[in-house]
Amino acid sequence: MLKSQNIPALIPGEAYAHFSRTQFDLSSTQLTFEQAKQAYGKAHFEEAVSLYTQVVVSLQTNILSTVLVHRAAAYEMLQQYDQALQDSKSATDASSHVDGYLAEASAYYFQHKPGRAVATYKKALTQWPQHTLISKKHDQIIKETDEHNQWIVRKLPYEILSRILSLASIHDHIQLAKTSRFWYRFMMHDWPDMWNKIDARTDLPTRSPAIYRFLEQVPRHKVRNVILEFQTSEDDYDRPRSLTPATFGDIEADIHVPATLDDIFRSRRPRNRRNDGVVSDPSKVMFEWMLAKKWNCIETLAS
């Protein structure tokens, strides 16, 4: 649970208080069971199997899921959040009911995983878009997370925070940006060094189309330093080639400059994959992208 000066988004037992399934109605299940026994007694075995199957489904979707979600709430009060999460997920798998999502999001929240709690609420909202409580809790956790992150930034001098972030990779920066709205704004827009240096050897994804999704996020006017490692051929895959001004010109002359992302994706399919979805020469892909998108603020290009 995140620390905040305000009332927390969730308190222990709150999900349980909003469960809609609080009682069993076994009458219809019992009736189907009796009908199945009668069918068996009349040697109508196929009908008996069908009726018994209905009983099993009813027990799983109605009885078992309800018991699991209530046990998850009890685990939550014992602060046994792993068990609460396991039960709530099992309940949701057995029956896609709103109570399971309430319990699952609550377990994630008390595990200090607000991002996953928000994702659980968002998934529930795809099925129950008008559910007031889920929508409210979803927004409260997002707001609470942003306030918490702003508190961290206010406490740390900007120079120290920037130094800490500079020690992480671009991949780590992107993962941090995905955790909340605040970090997305800070990393993608407010922190000037986010895209200062891109090393194609370590920063680029190795699979397609992930590499193109990555490059789509790069603002061309913020990139200052680029490190590439070109390959001479598929047969000479692991040997890098030094990048001189002459070599740079040769490569540029030899490269088709596509106009769109789809154009790039199509051009890379026959030539730039060693195995299914694996990009064999990320540096060349990024170099083509630099030309296509006109990264004209680069100060250092190394190989």
Short mmCIF file of C-alpha atoms in Angstrom, two decimals:
data_model
loop_
_atom_site.label_atom_id
_atom_site.label_comp_id
_atom_site.label_asym_id
_atom_site.label_seq_id
_atom_site.Cartn_x
_atom_site.Cartn_y
_atom_site.Cartn_z
CA MET A 1 0.00 0.00 0.00
CA LEU A 2 1.35 3.41 -0.94
CA LYS A 3 2.05 5.98 1.73
CA SER A 4 -0.02 9.09 1.40
CA GLN A 5 -1.23 11.92 3.56
CA ASN A 6 -4.75 11.31 2.24
CA ILE A 7 -7.09 8.40 2.87
CA PRO A 8 -5.70 5.34 1.03
CA ALA A 9 -7.47 4.15 -2.09
CA LEU A 10 -8.28 0.81 -0.43
CA ILE A 11 -8.56 -0.36 3.17
CA PRO A 12 -8.50 -4.00 4.34
CA GLY A 13 -11.88 -5.64 3.99
CA GLU A 14 -13.28 -3.02 1.62
CA ALA A 15 -13.53 -5.39 -1.34
CA TYR A 16 -15.36 -7.95 0.79
CA ALA A 17 -17.91 -5.34 1.82
CA HIS A 18 -18.86 -4.88 -1.83
CA PHE A 19 -19.17 -8.54 -2.83
CA SER A 20 -22.49 -9.20 -4.53
CA ARG A 21 -22.44 -12.99 -4.06
CA THR A 22 -23.07 -13.60 -0.38
CA GLN A 23 -25.41 -16.60 -0.42
CA PHE A 24 -25.78 -19.93 -2.20
CA ASP A 25 -28.86 -20.94 -4.15
CA LEU A 26 -28.49 -24.70 -4.48
CA SER A 27 -32.12 -25.43 -5.37
CA SER A 28 -31.67 -25.44 -9.14
CA THR A 29 -28.41 -27.40 -8.89
CA GLN A 30 -30.07 -29.95 -6.60
CA LEU A 31 -32.99 -30.28 -9.01
CA THR A 32 -30.66 -30.92 -11.96
CA PHE A 33 -28.81 -33.51 -9.88
CA GLU A 34 -32.07 -35.35 -9.13
CA GLN A 35 -32.98 -35.29 -12.81
CA ALA A 36 -29.59 -36.77 -13.68
CA LYS A 37 -30.14 -39.63 -11.22
CA GLN A 38 -33.55 -40.33 -12.73
CA ALA A 39 -32.09 -40.40 -16.23
CA TYR A 40 -29.45 -42.86 -15.07
CA GLY A 41 -32.11 -45.06 -13.49
CA LYS A 42 -33.95 -45.18 -16.82
CA ALA A 43 -30.73 -46.13 -18.65
CA HIS A 44 -30.72 -42.76 -20.44
CA PHE A 45 -26.97 -42.46 -19.91
CA GLU A 46 -26.25 -39.73 -22.44
CA GLU A 47 -28.92 -37.53 -20.85
CA ALA A 48 -27.50 -38.38 -17.43
CA VAL A 49 -24.00 -37.34 -18.49
CA SER A 50 -25.33 -34.05 -19.87
CA LEU A 51 -27.24 -33.28 -16.66
CA TYR A 52 -24.33 -34.24 -14.41
CA THR A 53 -22.11 -31.94 -16.49
CA GLN A 54 -24.55 -29.09 -15.87
CA VAL A 55 -24.24 -29.75 -12.14
CA VAL A 56 -20.45 -29.69 -12.32
CA VAL A 57 -20.46 -26.41 -14.24
CA SER A 58 -22.91 -24.89 -11.78
CA LEU A 59 -20.78 -25.94 -8.83
CA GLN A 60 -17.64 -24.51 -10.43
CA THR A 61 -19.06 -21.22 -11.66
CA ASN A 62 -21.43 -20.44 -8.83
CA ILE A 63 -20.41 -22.32 -5.69
CA LEU A 64 -16.65 -22.79 -6.03
CA SER A 65 -15.95 -19.30 -7.35
CA THR A 66 -18.00 -17.74 -4.55
CA VAL A 67 -16.20 -19.75 -1.86
CA LEU A 68 -12.80 -18.90 -3.36
CA VAL A 69 -13.43 -15.18 -3.50
CA HIS A 70 -14.69 -15.14 0.09
CA ARG A 71 -11.65 -17.12 1.23
CA ALA A 72 -9.47 -14.60 -0.62
CA ALA A 73 -11.03 -11.85 1.49
CA ALA A 74 -10.21 -13.81 4.66
CA TYR A 75 -6.60 -14.27 3.50
CA GLU A 76 -6.42 -10.52 2.91
CA MET A 77 -7.38 -9.82 6.51
CA LEU A 78 -4.59 -12.19 7.60
CA GLN A 79 -2.21 -10.21 5.34
CA GLN A 80 -1.56 -13.39 3.36
CA TYR A 81 -1.78 -11.61 0.05
CA ASP A 82 -0.20 -14.31 -2.12
CA GLN A 83 -2.91 -16.76 -1.07
CA ALA A 84 -5.58 -14.06 -1.52
CA LEU A 85 -4.33 -13.40 -5.03
CA GLN A 86 -4.26 -17.09 -5.90
CA ASP A 87 -7.83 -17.61 -4.72
CA SER A 88 -9.15 -14.51 -6.46
CA LYS A 89 -7.53 -15.51 -9.74
CA SER A 90 -8.94 -19.02 -9.44
CA ALA A 91 -12.37 -17.55 -8.76
CA THR A 92 -12.12 -15.36 -11.85
CA ASP A 93 -11.00 -18.33 -13.95
CA ALA A 94 -13.96 -20.38 -12.72
CA SER A 95 -16.47 -17.60 -13.26
CA SER A 96 -15.86 -14.18 -14.74
CA HIS A 97 -17.65 -12.32 -11.97
CA VAL A 98 -17.00 -8.84 -10.68
CA ASP A 99 -16.29 -10.09 -7.13
CA GLY A 100 -13.19 -11.93 -8.36
CA TYR A 101 -11.78 -8.76 -9.90
CA LEU A 102 -12.47 -6.76 -6.75
CA ALA A 103 -10.57 -9.31 -4.65
CA GLU A 104 -7.71 -9.60 -7.15
CA ALA A 105 -7.17 -5.85 -7.42
CA SER A 106 -7.26 -5.54 -3.64
CA ALA A 107 -4.64 -8.26 -3.23
CA TYR A 108 -2.34 -6.54 -5.72
CA TYR A 109 -2.80 -3.21 -3.97
CA PHE A 110 -1.76 -4.58 -0.59
CA GLN A 111 1.20 -6.32 -2.25
CA HIS A 112 2.42 -2.81 -3.16
CA LYS A 113 1.67 -3.41 -6.84
CA PRO A 114 -0.69 -0.54 -7.70
CA GLY A 115 0.02 -0.86 -11.41
CA ARG A 116 -1.33 -4.40 -11.46
CA ALA A 117 -4.31 -3.36 -9.36
CA VAL A 118 -5.12 -0.66 -11.92
CA ALA A 119 -4.71 -3.18 -14.76
CA THR A 120 -7.14 -5.55 -13.02
CA TYR A 121 -9.72 -2.81 -12.60
CA LYS A 122 -9.24 -1.81 -16.25
CA LYS A 123 -9.84 -5.38 -17.36
CA ALA A 124 -13.02 -5.50 -15.26
CA LEU A 125 -14.22 -2.25 -16.80
CA THR A 126 -14.11 -3.82 -20.26
CA GLN A 127 -16.89 -6.14 -19.06
CA TRP A 128 -18.72 -3.76 -16.71
CA PRO A 129 -17.97 -0.26 -18.08
CA GLN A 130 -20.65 1.36 -15.94
CA HIS A 131 -19.49 -0.16 -12.64
CA THR A 132 -19.16 2.90 -10.41
CA LEU A 133 -17.03 1.36 -7.65
CA ILE A 134 -14.45 -0.17 -9.99
CA SER A 135 -14.15 3.05 -11.97
CA LYS A 136 -13.74 5.04 -8.76
CA LYS A 137 -11.06 2.74 -7.31
CA HIS A 138 -9.23 2.67 -10.64
CA ASP A 139 -8.97 6.47 -10.67
CA GLN A 140 -8.12 6.71 -6.96
CA ILE A 141 -5.14 4.37 -7.23
CA ILE A 142 -3.81 6.23 -10.28
CA LYS A 143 -4.11 9.53 -8.41
CA GLU A 144 -2.50 8.08 -5.28
CA THR A 145 0.40 6.67 -7.30
CA ASP A 146 1.02 10.00 -9.01
CA GLU A 147 1.00 11.84 -5.67
CA HIS A 148 3.45 9.34 -4.23
CA ASN A 149 5.81 9.68 -7.19
CA GLN A 150 5.64 13.46 -7.07
CA TRP A 151 6.61 13.28 -3.42
CA ILE A 152 9.74 11.31 -4.34
CA VAL A 153 10.75 13.84 -6.99
CA ARG A 154 10.16 16.76 -4.61
CA LYS A 155 12.35 15.16 -1.93
CA LEU A 156 15.27 14.37 -4.22
CA PRO A 157 17.33 17.19 -5.78
CA TYR A 158 16.90 17.13 -9.53
CA GLU A 159 20.64 16.56 -10.12
CA ILE A 160 20.64 13.44 -7.94
CA LEU A 161 17.49 12.05 -9.53
CA SER A 162 18.89 12.69 -13.00
CA ARG A 163 22.15 10.98 -12.06
CA ILE A 164 20.29 7.92 -10.74
CA LEU A 165 18.20 7.67 -13.89
CA SER A 166 21.22 8.07 -16.14
CA LEU A 167 22.68 4.86 -14.69
CA ALA A 168 19.73 2.85 -15.98
CA SER A 169 19.21 1.65 -19.54
CA ILE A 170 16.64 3.04 -21.94
CA HIS A 171 14.69 -0.19 -21.49
CA ASP A 172 14.50 0.53 -17.74
CA HIS A 173 13.46 4.12 -18.49
CA ILE A 174 10.59 2.91 -20.64
CA GLN A 175 9.48 0.38 -18.04
CA LEU A 176 9.47 3.15 -15.41
CA ALA A 177 7.45 5.38 -17.73
CA LYS A 178 4.81 2.67 -17.99
CA THR A 179 4.22 2.52 -14.22
CA SER A 180 2.15 5.69 -13.90
CA ARG A 181 0.99 8.83 -15.64
CA PHE A 182 3.42 10.90 -13.62
CA TRP A 183 6.50 8.88 -14.59
CA TYR A 184 5.34 8.80 -18.21
CA ARG A 185 5.18 12.58 -18.32
CA PHE A 186 8.43 12.96 -16.45
CA MET A 187 10.44 10.45 -18.49
CA MET A 188 8.99 11.16 -21.91
CA HIS A 189 8.64 14.92 -21.70
CA ASP A 190 10.26 16.54 -18.65
CA TRP A 191 13.61 14.73 -18.32
CA PRO A 192 15.85 15.99 -21.15
CA ASP A 193 18.32 13.08 -20.99
CA MET A 194 15.77 10.34 -21.62
CA TRP A 195 16.82 9.97 -25.26
CA ASN A 196 20.26 11.58 -25.02
CA LYS A 197 22.10 8.40 -26.07
CA ILE A 198 20.88 5.29 -27.88
CA ASP A 199 23.17 2.29 -28.16
CA ALA A 200 21.85 -0.05 -30.84
CA ARG A 201 23.92 -2.89 -29.39
CA THR A 202 22.15 -2.89 -26.04
CA ASP A 203 19.10 -0.60 -26.11
CA LEU A 204 17.14 -1.89 -29.08
CA PRO A 205 14.74 -4.82 -28.84
CA THR A 206 15.89 -7.83 -30.81
CA ARG A 207 12.52 -8.88 -32.16
CA SER A 208 10.19 -7.42 -34.70
CA PRO A 209 7.88 -5.51 -34.50
CA ALA A 210 9.03 -4.53 -30.97
CA ILE A 211 12.03 -2.69 -32.42
CA TYR A 212 9.73 -0.49 -34.50
CA ARG A 213 7.44 0.21 -31.55
CA PHE A 214 10.53 1.32 -29.65
CA LEU A 215 11.75 3.60 -32.44
CA GLU A 216 8.28 5.11 -32.81
CA GLN A 217 8.62 6.48 -29.27
CA VAL A 218 11.90 8.26 -29.95
CA PRO A 219 11.54 12.04 -30.43
CA ARG A 220 14.08 12.80 -33.18
CA HIS A 221 15.00 16.23 -31.83
CA LYS A 222 16.15 14.83 -28.45
CA VAL A 223 18.68 12.24 -29.61
CA ARG A 224 22.25 13.51 -29.30
CA ASN A 225 24.48 10.43 -29.28
CA VAL A 226 24.10 7.20 -31.25
CA ILE A 227 26.19 4.03 -31.18
CA LEU A 228 25.79 1.58 -34.07
CA GLU A 229 27.36 -1.73 -35.01
CA PHE A 230 26.94 -2.71 -38.65
CA GLN A 231 27.23 -6.22 -40.00
CA THR A 232 28.89 -6.86 -43.35
CA SER A 233 26.75 -9.83 -44.36
CA GLU A 234 24.71 -12.71 -43.03
CA ASP A 235 27.72 -15.01 -43.42
CA ASP A 236 29.89 -12.58 -41.49
CA TYR A 237 27.25 -11.77 -38.93
CA ASP A 238 29.29 -11.39 -35.77
CA ARG A 239 32.10 -9.18 -37.10
CA PRO A 240 31.51 -5.43 -36.67
CA ARG A 241 32.64 -2.95 -39.31
CA SER A 242 34.32 0.31 -38.39
CA LEU A 243 32.28 3.37 -39.24
CA THR A 244 34.26 6.00 -41.12
CA PRO A 245 32.84 8.95 -43.06
CA ALA A 246 33.40 7.02 -46.29
CA THR A 247 31.71 3.92 -44.93
CA PHE A 248 28.84 6.03 -43.66
CA GLY A 249 28.36 7.40 -47.16
CA ASP A 250 28.48 3.95 -48.75
CA ILE A 251 25.88 2.60 -46.37
CA GLU A 252 23.63 5.60 -46.85
CA ALA A 253 23.83 5.28 -50.60
CA ASP A 254 23.00 1.59 -50.42
CA ILE A 255 19.96 1.98 -48.15
CA HIS A 256 16.43 2.47 -49.34
CA VAL A 257 14.87 5.27 -47.30
CA PRO A 258 11.24 4.31 -46.62
CA ALA A 259 8.62 6.94 -46.01
CA THR A 260 6.51 5.15 -43.43
CA LEU A 261 6.74 2.62 -40.63
CA ASP A 262 4.84 0.07 -42.73
CA ASP A 263 7.31 0.60 -45.54
CA ILE A 264 10.18 -0.13 -43.18
CA PHE A 265 8.48 -3.19 -41.78
CA ARG A 266 7.86 -4.63 -45.25
CA SER A 267 11.40 -3.88 -46.39
CA ARG A 268 12.90 -5.69 -43.44
CA ARG A 269 10.87 -8.89 -43.69
CA PRO A 270 12.85 -10.72 -46.40
CA ARG A 271 16.32 -9.51 -45.47
CA ASN A 272 16.70 -8.70 -41.83
CA ARG A 273 15.45 -11.72 -39.90
CA ARG A 274 17.57 -14.71 -39.10
CA ASN A 275 14.74 -16.60 -37.38
CA ASP A 276 11.05 -15.93 -37.00
CA GLY A 277 10.68 -12.40 -35.65
CA VAL A 278 14.39 -11.94 -34.79
CA VAL A 279 16.09 -8.84 -36.22
CA SER A 280 19.59 -9.79 -37.35
CA ASP A 281 21.00 -6.26 -37.74
CA PRO A 282 19.34 -3.76 -35.34
CA SER A 283 21.91 -1.07 -36.14
CA LYS A 284 21.00 -1.05 -39.81
CA VAL A 285 17.32 -0.88 -38.94
CA MET A 286 17.94 2.12 -36.68
CA PHE A 287 20.19 3.76 -39.28
CA GLU A 288 17.42 3.53 -41.87
CA TRP A 289 15.00 4.93 -39.31
CA MET A 290 17.36 7.86 -38.61
CA LEU A 291 17.41 8.72 -42.29
CA ALA A 292 13.67 8.32 -42.74
CA LYS A 293 12.76 10.36 -39.66
CA LYS A 294 15.54 12.94 -40.10
CA TRP A 295 17.29 12.73 -36.75
CA ASN A 296 19.13 15.98 -37.43
CA CYS A 297 20.22 16.87 -33.88
CA ILE A 298 22.79 14.09 -33.49
CA GLU A 299 26.13 15.32 -32.20
CA THR A 300 28.02 12.00 -31.95
CA LEU A 301 27.69 8.93 -34.17
CA ALA A 302 29.97 6.06 -33.19
CA SER A 303 30.48 2.48 -34.22
#
